[in-house]
């Protein structure tokens, strides 16, 4: 399965709001989709939020459209879906630090959206695929970024759970491997040796979310999954916070095709993660 296959999936009817979250670039926008009464949901909400970050090697040629089917499916499942576009390597202002700042600004924009839409910001789950999986994990750790970093913000939106699909949590490892034609060097503006402080502020392997349940899902046919996801899981300080799921017979893109067997399992994992958040809230 390829990104083109994903774009050609039959899509259910749905309403999408294209909403800008910044003014520096026309790429600073997101798709907002809300659950509909037609799918059995009370439109008054409030709804848990699935904050989606698409992948594509952090490169400009891979954009948001291939997540449309997943966006709609998660709205059917009862989530308010906020799916981010952002500047990437090859876009003006993309790379360091623009790619990270765009995703951060897009996440924080949920506060403004919640003033106009029934969003439950106490239940925000970041869902990212491939390079977007790295960014989703990073969003959940922004509260730990040192003040001296270009990526630091005083009051980042709290992320309550992460579902990382075929993720790339170790930027240094992907730099060494030359992933996607060596894109990490362009993304970070150099190597880990040249900019150790950047990698420390942006790579989930070094900047791990704390107190946030995380589920990493990959397909056993995906050659890219496993190089660092297993190491990320094994290095968790609290093993109960980081779960690893490997789906048999699935490749890289089946995970975000919502009506494939792998895609349905991803949706079940997201529902289970939401259930964990509910239990944690009840126990506080």
mmCIF file of C-alpha atoms in Angstrom:
data_model
loop_
_atom_site.group_PDB
_atom_site.id
_atom_site.type_symbol
_atom_site.label_atom_id
_atom_site.label_comp_id
_atom_site.label_asym_id
_atom_site.label_seq_id
_atom_site.Cartn_x
_atom_site.Cartn_y
_atom_site.Cartn_z
ATOM 1 C CA UNK A 1 0.000 0.000 0.000
ATOM 2 C CA UNK A 2 1.225 3.511 -0.909
ATOM 3 C CA UNK A 3 0.160 7.102 -0.151
ATOM 4 C CA UNK A 4 -1.594 7.159 -3.539
ATOM 5 C CA UNK A 5 -3.624 4.101 -2.535
ATOM 6 C CA UNK A 6 -4.684 5.900 0.637
ATOM 7 C CA UNK A 7 -5.905 8.934 -1.306
ATOM 8 C CA UNK A 8 -8.050 6.697 -3.521
ATOM 9 C CA UNK A 9 -9.892 5.011 -0.657
ATOM 10 C CA UNK A 10 -13.663 5.426 -0.763
ATOM 11 C CA UNK A 11 -14.447 8.119 1.788
ATOM 12 C CA UNK A 12 -17.636 8.384 3.829
ATOM 13 C CA UNK A 13 -19.532 11.641 3.830
ATOM 14 C CA UNK A 14 -18.218 14.127 6.337
ATOM 15 C CA UNK A 15 -17.697 17.770 7.111
ATOM 16 C CA UNK A 16 -14.187 19.158 7.292
ATOM 17 C CA UNK A 17 -13.252 22.637 8.449
ATOM 18 C CA UNK A 18 -9.914 23.908 7.152
ATOM 19 C CA UNK A 19 -8.649 26.189 9.899
ATOM 20 C CA UNK A 20 -5.441 28.262 9.893
ATOM 21 C CA UNK A 21 -3.421 28.176 13.100
ATOM 22 C CA UNK A 22 -0.629 30.563 12.080
ATOM 23 C CA UNK A 23 0.146 33.416 9.725
ATOM 24 C CA UNK A 24 3.741 32.713 8.696
ATOM 25 C CA UNK A 25 2.841 30.247 5.931
ATOM 26 C CA UNK A 26 -0.238 28.970 4.059
ATOM 27 C CA UNK A 27 0.871 25.505 5.227
ATOM 28 C CA UNK A 28 -0.013 26.398 8.812
ATOM 29 C CA UNK A 29 -3.499 24.917 8.875
ATOM 30 C CA UNK A 30 -5.388 21.945 10.177
ATOM 31 C CA UNK A 31 -8.462 19.899 9.338
ATOM 32 C CA UNK A 32 -11.098 19.900 12.065
ATOM 33 C CA UNK A 33 -13.695 17.137 11.913
ATOM 34 C CA UNK A 34 -16.388 16.640 14.555
ATOM 35 C CA UNK A 35 -18.528 13.567 15.261
ATOM 36 C CA UNK A 36 -21.927 13.738 13.593
ATOM 37 C CA UNK A 37 -25.408 12.739 14.697
ATOM 38 C CA UNK A 38 -25.588 10.492 11.613
ATOM 39 C CA UNK A 39 -23.012 8.230 13.252
ATOM 40 C CA UNK A 40 -24.887 8.077 16.542
ATOM 41 C CA UNK A 41 -23.078 10.896 18.355
ATOM 42 C CA UNK A 42 -24.592 13.744 20.339
ATOM 43 C CA UNK A 43 -23.227 16.783 18.474
ATOM 44 C CA UNK A 44 -23.159 18.854 21.654
ATOM 45 C CA UNK A 45 -20.113 16.909 22.927
ATOM 46 C CA UNK A 46 -17.694 17.568 24.462
ATOM 47 C CA UNK A 47 -15.546 15.151 22.473
ATOM 48 C CA UNK A 48 -12.134 13.647 23.180
ATOM 49 C CA UNK A 49 -9.564 14.962 20.729
ATOM 50 C CA UNK A 50 -7.409 12.972 18.324
ATOM 51 C CA UNK A 51 -4.561 15.291 17.337
ATOM 52 C CA UNK A 52 -3.234 13.840 14.066
ATOM 53 C CA UNK A 53 0.230 14.442 12.626
ATOM 54 C CA UNK A 54 0.888 13.001 9.175
ATOM 55 C CA UNK A 55 4.181 11.487 8.120
ATOM 56 C CA UNK A 56 6.204 11.412 4.942
ATOM 57 C CA UNK A 57 9.877 11.564 5.926
ATOM 58 C CA UNK A 58 9.491 15.171 7.127
ATOM 59 C CA UNK A 59 9.614 16.058 3.393
ATOM 60 C CA UNK A 60 7.529 18.640 1.539
ATOM 61 C CA UNK A 61 6.305 16.259 -1.162
ATOM 62 C CA UNK A 62 4.237 14.256 1.327
ATOM 63 C CA UNK A 63 1.299 16.290 2.570
ATOM 64 C CA UNK A 64 -1.844 15.936 4.633
ATOM 65 C CA UNK A 65 -4.268 14.483 2.062
ATOM 66 C CA UNK A 66 -3.337 10.827 2.611
ATOM 67 C CA UNK A 67 -4.786 11.000 6.156
ATOM 68 C CA UNK A 68 -8.297 11.977 5.009
ATOM 69 C CA UNK A 69 -9.786 8.483 5.385
ATOM 70 C CA UNK A 70 -8.336 8.107 8.881
ATOM 71 C CA UNK A 71 -9.571 11.564 9.884
ATOM 72 C CA UNK A 72 -13.113 10.651 8.889
ATOM 73 C CA UNK A 73 -12.994 7.228 10.517
ATOM 74 C CA UNK A 74 -11.866 8.635 13.861
ATOM 75 C CA UNK A 75 -14.645 11.221 13.736
ATOM 76 C CA UNK A 76 -17.050 8.327 13.159
ATOM 77 C CA UNK A 77 -15.552 6.707 16.250
ATOM 78 C CA UNK A 78 -16.496 9.724 18.360
ATOM 79 C CA UNK A 79 -13.307 11.791 18.318
ATOM 80 C CA UNK A 80 -12.977 15.431 17.449
ATOM 81 C CA UNK A 81 -10.146 15.218 14.937
ATOM 82 C CA UNK A 82 -7.590 18.014 14.563
ATOM 83 C CA UNK A 83 -5.212 17.000 11.773
ATOM 84 C CA UNK A 84 -2.183 19.220 11.237
ATOM 85 C CA UNK A 85 -0.429 20.357 8.116
ATOM 86 C CA UNK A 86 2.964 21.945 8.719
ATOM 87 C CA UNK A 87 6.100 23.138 6.955
ATOM 88 C CA UNK A 88 8.552 20.376 6.141
ATOM 89 C CA UNK A 89 12.019 20.015 4.638
ATOM 90 C CA UNK A 90 11.798 21.588 1.189
ATOM 91 C CA UNK A 91 9.206 24.173 2.253
ATOM 92 C CA UNK A 92 10.250 27.742 2.993
ATOM 93 C CA UNK A 93 10.660 27.886 6.768
ATOM 94 C CA UNK A 94 10.613 24.097 7.150
ATOM 95 C CA UNK A 95 13.258 22.040 8.918
ATOM 96 C CA UNK A 96 14.850 23.456 12.064
ATOM 97 C CA UNK A 97 13.120 24.943 13.935
ATOM 98 C CA UNK A 98 10.076 25.652 11.755
ATOM 99 C CA UNK A 99 8.746 22.104 11.418
ATOM 100 C CA UNK A 100 8.664 21.656 15.182
ATOM 101 C CA UNK A 101 7.315 25.126 15.907
ATOM 102 C CA UNK A 102 4.494 24.648 13.394
ATOM 103 C CA UNK A 103 3.364 21.384 14.957
ATOM 104 C CA UNK A 104 3.609 22.941 18.417
ATOM 105 C CA UNK A 105 1.612 26.011 17.384
ATOM 106 C CA UNK A 106 -0.977 23.800 15.738
ATOM 107 C CA UNK A 107 -1.368 21.738 18.902
ATOM 108 C CA UNK A 108 -1.663 24.823 21.098
ATOM 109 C CA UNK A 109 -4.336 26.207 18.744
ATOM 110 C CA UNK A 110 -6.720 23.634 20.202
ATOM 111 C CA UNK A 111 -7.240 26.067 23.079
ATOM 112 C CA UNK A 112 -8.718 28.608 20.682
ATOM 113 C CA UNK A 113 -10.739 25.980 18.850
ATOM 114 C CA UNK A 114 -12.244 24.816 22.148
ATOM 115 C CA UNK A 115 -13.855 28.239 22.580
ATOM 116 C CA UNK A 116 -15.968 27.627 19.486
ATOM 117 C CA UNK A 117 -16.300 23.845 19.346
ATOM 118 C CA UNK A 118 -17.151 21.129 21.927
ATOM 119 C CA UNK A 119 -13.627 19.810 22.537
ATOM 120 C CA UNK A 120 -12.595 18.035 25.734
ATOM 121 C CA UNK A 121 -9.041 19.258 26.280
ATOM 122 C CA UNK A 122 -8.659 16.967 29.286
ATOM 123 C CA UNK A 123 -8.574 14.043 26.818
ATOM 124 C CA UNK A 124 -6.181 14.919 23.996
ATOM 125 C CA UNK A 125 -4.395 12.010 22.316
ATOM 126 C CA UNK A 126 -1.645 12.719 19.793
ATOM 127 C CA UNK A 127 -1.748 10.249 16.895
ATOM 128 C CA UNK A 128 1.164 10.298 14.471
ATOM 129 C CA UNK A 129 2.301 8.124 11.587
ATOM 130 C CA UNK A 130 5.934 7.574 10.565
ATOM 131 C CA UNK A 131 7.712 10.945 10.864
ATOM 132 C CA UNK A 132 4.472 12.182 12.389
ATOM 133 C CA UNK A 133 4.859 9.522 15.073
ATOM 134 C CA UNK A 134 8.110 11.167 16.128
ATOM 135 C CA UNK A 135 6.347 14.527 16.252
ATOM 136 C CA UNK A 136 3.397 13.121 18.217
ATOM 137 C CA UNK A 137 5.724 11.707 20.876
ATOM 138 C CA UNK A 138 7.603 15.006 20.928
ATOM 139 C CA UNK A 139 4.393 16.974 21.499
ATOM 140 C CA UNK A 140 3.797 14.989 24.684
ATOM 141 C CA UNK A 141 7.243 15.935 26.024
ATOM 142 C CA UNK A 142 7.270 19.663 25.255
ATOM 143 C CA UNK A 143 6.892 20.549 28.924
ATOM 144 C CA UNK A 144 10.436 19.248 29.464
ATOM 145 C CA UNK A 145 12.196 21.311 26.793
ATOM 146 C CA UNK A 146 14.872 23.507 28.419
ATOM 147 C CA UNK A 147 14.219 27.246 28.516
ATOM 148 C CA UNK A 148 17.259 27.997 26.377
ATOM 149 C CA UNK A 149 15.966 25.967 23.435
ATOM 150 C CA UNK A 150 14.375 27.561 20.377
ATOM 151 C CA UNK A 151 11.562 25.032 20.831
ATOM 152 C CA UNK A 152 10.713 26.027 24.402
ATOM 153 C CA UNK A 153 7.294 27.505 25.155
ATOM 154 C CA UNK A 154 6.098 28.405 28.643
ATOM 155 C CA UNK A 155 2.689 26.721 28.575
ATOM 156 C CA UNK A 156 2.431 23.940 25.969
ATOM 157 C CA UNK A 157 -0.909 22.203 25.563
ATOM 158 C CA UNK A 158 -0.894 19.032 27.692
ATOM 159 C CA UNK A 159 -1.062 15.774 25.745
ATOM 160 C CA UNK A 160 -2.685 12.946 27.688
ATOM 161 C CA UNK A 161 -1.811 9.969 25.502
ATOM 162 C CA UNK A 162 0.153 9.104 22.365
ATOM 163 C CA UNK A 163 -0.547 6.561 19.636
ATOM 164 C CA UNK A 164 2.600 6.401 17.494
ATOM 165 C CA UNK A 165 2.225 4.395 14.271
ATOM 166 C CA UNK A 166 5.366 3.121 12.523
ATOM 167 C CA UNK A 167 7.148 5.874 14.405
ATOM 168 C CA UNK A 168 10.740 7.092 14.282
ATOM 169 C CA UNK A 169 11.499 8.113 17.880
ATOM 170 C CA UNK A 170 15.305 8.201 17.647
ATOM 171 C CA UNK A 171 16.427 11.049 15.389
ATOM 172 C CA UNK A 172 20.111 10.332 15.977
ATOM 173 C CA UNK A 173 19.669 6.725 14.861
ATOM 174 C CA UNK A 174 17.845 7.827 11.719
ATOM 175 C CA UNK A 175 20.566 10.373 11.008
ATOM 176 C CA UNK A 176 23.164 7.616 11.229
ATOM 177 C CA UNK A 177 21.062 5.316 9.033
ATOM 178 C CA UNK A 178 20.577 7.972 6.344
ATOM 179 C CA UNK A 179 16.800 7.501 6.508
ATOM 180 C CA UNK A 180 14.838 8.939 3.569
ATOM 181 C CA UNK A 181 17.955 10.063 1.748
ATOM 182 C CA UNK A 182 19.542 11.644 4.793
ATOM 183 C CA UNK A 183 16.604 13.923 5.558
ATOM 184 C CA UNK A 184 17.311 14.136 9.295
ATOM 185 C CA UNK A 185 20.439 16.190 8.606
ATOM 186 C CA UNK A 186 18.296 18.729 6.758
ATOM 187 C CA UNK A 187 15.526 18.553 9.361
ATOM 188 C CA UNK A 188 17.892 19.269 12.240
ATOM 189 C CA UNK A 189 20.360 21.480 10.395
ATOM 190 C CA UNK A 190 23.226 19.079 10.991
ATOM 191 C CA UNK A 191 24.352 15.993 12.847
ATOM 192 C CA UNK A 192 23.975 15.052 16.531
ATOM 193 C CA UNK A 193 27.639 15.905 16.966
ATOM 194 C CA UNK A 194 27.152 19.370 15.482
ATOM 195 C CA UNK A 195 23.922 20.166 17.337
ATOM 196 C CA UNK A 196 23.548 17.918 20.393
ATOM 197 C CA UNK A 197 21.228 20.444 22.059
ATOM 198 C CA UNK A 198 18.792 20.283 19.133
ATOM 199 C CA UNK A 199 18.557 16.509 19.237
ATOM 200 C CA UNK A 200 18.158 16.652 23.023
ATOM 201 C CA UNK A 201 15.178 18.995 22.592
ATOM 202 C CA UNK A 202 13.526 17.232 19.644
ATOM 203 C CA UNK A 203 14.240 13.493 19.676
ATOM 204 C CA UNK A 204 11.808 11.453 21.798
ATOM 205 C CA UNK A 205 14.563 8.951 22.498
ATOM 206 C CA UNK A 206 16.246 11.688 24.531
ATOM 207 C CA UNK A 207 13.225 13.813 25.474
ATOM 208 C CA UNK A 208 10.670 11.271 26.648
ATOM 209 C CA UNK A 209 7.112 12.076 27.700
ATOM 210 C CA UNK A 210 6.627 11.643 31.442
ATOM 211 C CA UNK A 211 3.425 10.403 33.001
ATOM 212 C CA UNK A 212 1.819 9.978 29.571
ATOM 213 C CA UNK A 213 0.604 6.575 28.321
ATOM 214 C CA UNK A 214 2.141 5.763 24.950
ATOM 215 C CA UNK A 215 1.353 2.985 22.491
ATOM 216 C CA UNK A 216 3.736 2.300 19.603
ATOM 217 C CA UNK A 217 2.221 0.215 16.799
ATOM 218 C CA UNK A 218 4.013 -1.203 13.773
ATOM 219 C CA UNK A 219 3.553 -3.823 11.102
ATOM 220 C CA UNK A 220 5.900 -6.787 10.916
ATOM 221 C CA UNK A 221 6.283 -6.227 7.155
ATOM 222 C CA UNK A 222 7.452 -2.637 7.617
ATOM 223 C CA UNK A 223 11.213 -2.568 7.172
ATOM 224 C CA UNK A 224 11.485 0.811 8.873
ATOM 225 C CA UNK A 225 9.622 -0.145 12.035
ATOM 226 C CA UNK A 226 11.717 -1.770 14.735
ATOM 227 C CA UNK A 227 15.046 -0.070 14.229
ATOM 228 C CA UNK A 228 14.359 2.292 17.097
ATOM 229 C CA UNK A 229 10.794 1.655 18.300
ATOM 230 C CA UNK A 230 11.860 -1.473 20.150
ATOM 231 C CA UNK A 231 14.811 0.358 21.711
ATOM 232 C CA UNK A 232 12.493 3.202 22.697
ATOM 233 C CA UNK A 233 10.158 0.737 24.391
ATOM 234 C CA UNK A 234 12.988 -1.121 26.115
ATOM 235 C CA UNK A 235 14.471 2.121 27.447
ATOM 236 C CA UNK A 236 11.306 3.297 29.169
ATOM 237 C CA UNK A 237 11.813 4.264 32.808
ATOM 238 C CA UNK A 238 8.259 3.145 33.574
ATOM 239 C CA UNK A 239 7.468 0.102 31.376
ATOM 240 C CA UNK A 240 3.754 0.458 32.104
ATOM 241 C CA UNK A 241 3.700 3.805 30.276
ATOM 242 C CA UNK A 242 5.033 2.507 26.945
ATOM 243 C CA UNK A 243 3.308 -0.372 25.168
ATOM 244 C CA UNK A 244 4.522 -1.933 21.929
ATOM 245 C CA UNK A 245 2.238 -3.651 19.411
ATOM 246 C CA UNK A 246 3.460 -5.444 16.287
ATOM 247 C CA UNK A 247 0.716 -6.329 13.810
ATOM 248 C CA UNK A 248 1.240 -9.426 11.641
ATOM 249 C CA UNK A 249 0.832 -9.027 7.908
ATOM 250 C CA UNK A 250 0.867 -5.228 8.014
ATOM 251 C CA UNK A 251 3.231 -2.893 6.220
ATOM 252 C CA UNK A 252 3.844 0.812 6.629
ATOM 253 C CA UNK A 253 0.641 2.313 5.241
ATOM 254 C CA UNK A 254 -1.942 -0.287 6.233
ATOM 255 C CA UNK A 255 -1.864 1.218 9.735
ATOM 256 C CA UNK A 256 -3.536 4.411 8.512
ATOM 257 C CA UNK A 257 -5.988 2.741 6.114
ATOM 258 C CA UNK A 258 -8.843 2.629 8.626
ATOM 259 C CA UNK A 259 -10.825 -0.254 7.146
ATOM 260 C CA UNK A 260 -7.974 -2.698 6.696
ATOM 261 C CA UNK A 261 -7.455 -5.302 9.398
ATOM 262 C CA UNK A 262 -4.444 -3.334 10.657
ATOM 263 C CA UNK A 263 -6.356 -0.062 10.493
ATOM 264 C CA UNK A 264 -9.218 -1.502 12.539
ATOM 265 C CA UNK A 265 -6.712 -2.705 15.136
ATOM 266 C CA UNK A 266 -5.244 0.797 15.292
ATOM 267 C CA UNK A 267 -8.724 2.180 15.953
ATOM 268 C CA UNK A 268 -9.206 -0.360 18.740
ATOM 269 C CA UNK A 269 -5.861 0.635 20.246
ATOM 270 C CA UNK A 270 -6.945 4.269 20.223
ATOM 271 C CA UNK A 271 -10.236 3.403 21.927
ATOM 272 C CA UNK A 272 -8.351 1.383 24.548
ATOM 273 C CA UNK A 273 -5.949 4.270 25.134
ATOM 274 C CA UNK A 274 -8.897 6.610 25.631
ATOM 275 C CA UNK A 275 -10.294 4.123 28.136
ATOM 276 C CA UNK A 276 -7.020 4.205 30.049
ATOM 277 C CA UNK A 277 -7.276 7.992 30.263
ATOM 278 C CA UNK A 278 -10.766 7.695 31.696
ATOM 279 C CA UNK A 279 -9.588 5.308 34.408
ATOM 280 C CA UNK A 280 -6.638 7.541 35.254
ATOM 281 C CA UNK A 281 -8.920 10.558 35.594
ATOM 282 C CA UNK A 282 -11.338 8.640 37.799
ATOM 283 C CA UNK A 283 -8.501 7.597 40.081
ATOM 284 C CA UNK A 284 -7.096 11.082 40.583
#
